[in-house]
Structure formats: C-alpha cells, structure tokens
Amino acid sequence: QVQLDESGGGLVQAGGSLRLSCSASGSIFSINVMGWYRQAPGKQRDLVAWITTTGNTNYADSVKGRFTISRDNAKNTVDLQMNSLKPEDTAVYYCNAHISSGRFSPGKNYWGQGTQVTVSS
C-alpha cells in the first residue's frame, strides 16, 4: 500500500503565498516523477507542475514564474511554493507520484486526497 498525504492548503488573499507539501509513505521502492495537479469546480484536472528524480521540472504556463516545485528524494516529499496567487488559482490541488513498490515492478500512479486552495480577490 502506498499513500500520499498533502498539507498546506487554505484561504489567502490575492497576491499572497501558500506552500503545499506532500509526503509519500508505504511500500515504496522508488519514485519517479512527482507532481501537482489542480481541479477547479466544473473543470478538468490539469497539470500544475512536475519534477523528476534528478530535478528536471515542468510548469503550466499559467503558473510559470509564480510557483516553484521541489522535492526531497530522501524523505519522499514534494512541495509546491505558490507566490503571487490569483483568484483563478482557486482549486483543489492534488499530489501525484509514479511509484514502484519493487525492483521489477513497473510502478503506477498514485494520488493524494486533495487540498483546497482558495484565493480571494
């Protein structure tokens, strides 16, 4: 069993900052890509950012220059620092990780339960 636990969501005014954290636990042999997605009411779940084991990153155009993703491979954690927040950033944010539970296991995608981020104007 693998579990992703998120924390750090909340309510913030436009222009403010929040930091999301996600910790993976359970039967983990290796973790490949870790990332954050978000889903606003009535919309599909979209990629926010991902980061590889070696630190390569990718961001959605809408968050470039404002959000920073980072990870600690030793602790199996991934964080998302969100600055200059806008009302349109309001969504449920989900942690995602591709995790293998064994040396010869192909791995699979896991999701956290989601954490609400609300940005007021």
XYZ file of C-alpha atoms in Angstrom:
121
model
C 0.000 0.000 0.000
C 1.162 3.492 -0.871
C -0.282 6.700 0.488
C 0.203 10.342 -0.443
C -0.614 12.857 2.278
C -0.996 16.526 1.418
C -0.995 19.585 3.623
C -0.783 23.336 3.372
C -3.935 24.426 1.607
C -6.116 27.248 2.844
C -7.553 30.668 2.206
C -5.323 33.532 1.119
C -5.789 36.946 -0.401
C -4.721 37.686 -3.946
C -1.018 38.384 -4.078
C -0.330 36.140 -1.121
C 1.598 32.901 -0.826
C 0.971 29.324 0.222
C 3.166 26.263 0.392
C 1.774 22.806 -0.275
C 3.539 19.695 0.918
C 3.054 16.061 0.008
C 4.608 13.034 1.662
C 4.628 9.532 0.212
C 4.633 6.546 2.542
C 4.106 2.811 2.477
C 5.578 0.149 0.248
C 7.970 2.290 -1.796
C 10.964 1.016 -3.740
C 11.420 4.039 -5.963
C 9.616 7.200 -7.005
C 9.929 8.568 -10.496
C 8.043 11.744 -11.345
C 6.223 13.670 -8.638
C 3.868 16.496 -9.356
C 0.903 18.657 -8.548
C -2.386 18.928 -10.375
C -5.412 21.088 -9.703
C -9.099 20.948 -10.394
C -11.427 23.915 -10.224
C -15.204 23.417 -9.888
C -16.712 22.240 -13.145
C -13.334 21.883 -14.829
C -10.979 19.030 -15.603
C -7.930 18.213 -13.540
C -4.909 19.965 -15.013
C -1.175 19.710 -14.503
C 0.403 22.457 -12.402
C 3.995 21.225 -12.250
C 6.108 18.081 -12.129
C 9.638 17.254 -11.096
C 11.830 14.255 -11.839
C 14.204 12.445 -9.533
C 17.099 14.456 -10.969
C 15.334 17.778 -10.522
C 14.060 18.476 -14.000
C 10.863 20.477 -13.808
C 7.933 21.443 -15.961
C 5.252 24.048 -15.255
C 1.923 25.001 -16.688
C 2.202 28.327 -18.499
C -0.300 29.885 -16.115
C 1.974 29.386 -13.094
C 5.440 29.920 -14.561
C 7.396 32.481 -12.590
C 4.997 32.283 -9.633
C 5.103 28.649 -8.499
C 8.135 26.544 -7.640
C 8.130 22.785 -7.246
C 10.784 20.975 -5.227
C 11.335 17.524 -3.790
C 13.380 15.706 -1.205
C 14.218 12.267 -2.541
C 15.452 11.034 0.828
C 12.170 11.936 2.527
C 9.856 11.071 -0.395
C 8.311 14.515 -0.316
C 7.344 17.104 -2.894
C 6.455 20.715 -2.193
C 4.812 23.469 -4.189
C 5.630 27.052 -3.257
C 2.924 29.319 -4.634
C 3.559 33.053 -4.771
C 1.615 35.969 -6.235
C -1.554 33.940 -6.014
C -4.531 34.924 -8.138
C -8.246 34.156 -7.726
C -8.006 31.903 -10.780
C -5.588 29.688 -8.841
C -8.506 28.630 -6.652
C -8.899 24.864 -6.924
C -8.392 21.572 -5.189
C -4.719 20.685 -5.526
C -3.706 17.038 -5.849
C -0.321 15.481 -5.316
C 0.678 12.820 -7.827
C 3.571 10.392 -7.886
C 4.667 7.466 -10.030
C 5.810 4.871 -7.526
C 7.288 1.422 -7.817
C 6.868 -0.988 -4.917
C 9.527 -3.415 -6.046
C 12.692 -3.654 -8.130
C 10.888 -5.336 -11.011
C 7.576 -3.587 -10.545
C 6.551 -1.266 -13.401
C 5.081 1.202 -10.938
C 1.816 3.060 -11.018
C 0.379 6.495 -10.483
C -0.866 7.447 -7.053
C -2.947 10.443 -5.987
C -3.375 12.306 -2.770
C -6.780 13.156 -1.376
C -6.546 16.785 -2.435
C -6.204 20.039 -0.540
C -8.316 23.129 -1.118
C -6.653 26.395 -2.100
C -8.895 29.453 -2.165
C -7.633 32.852 -3.296
C -9.878 35.796 -2.551
C -9.851 38.960 -4.621
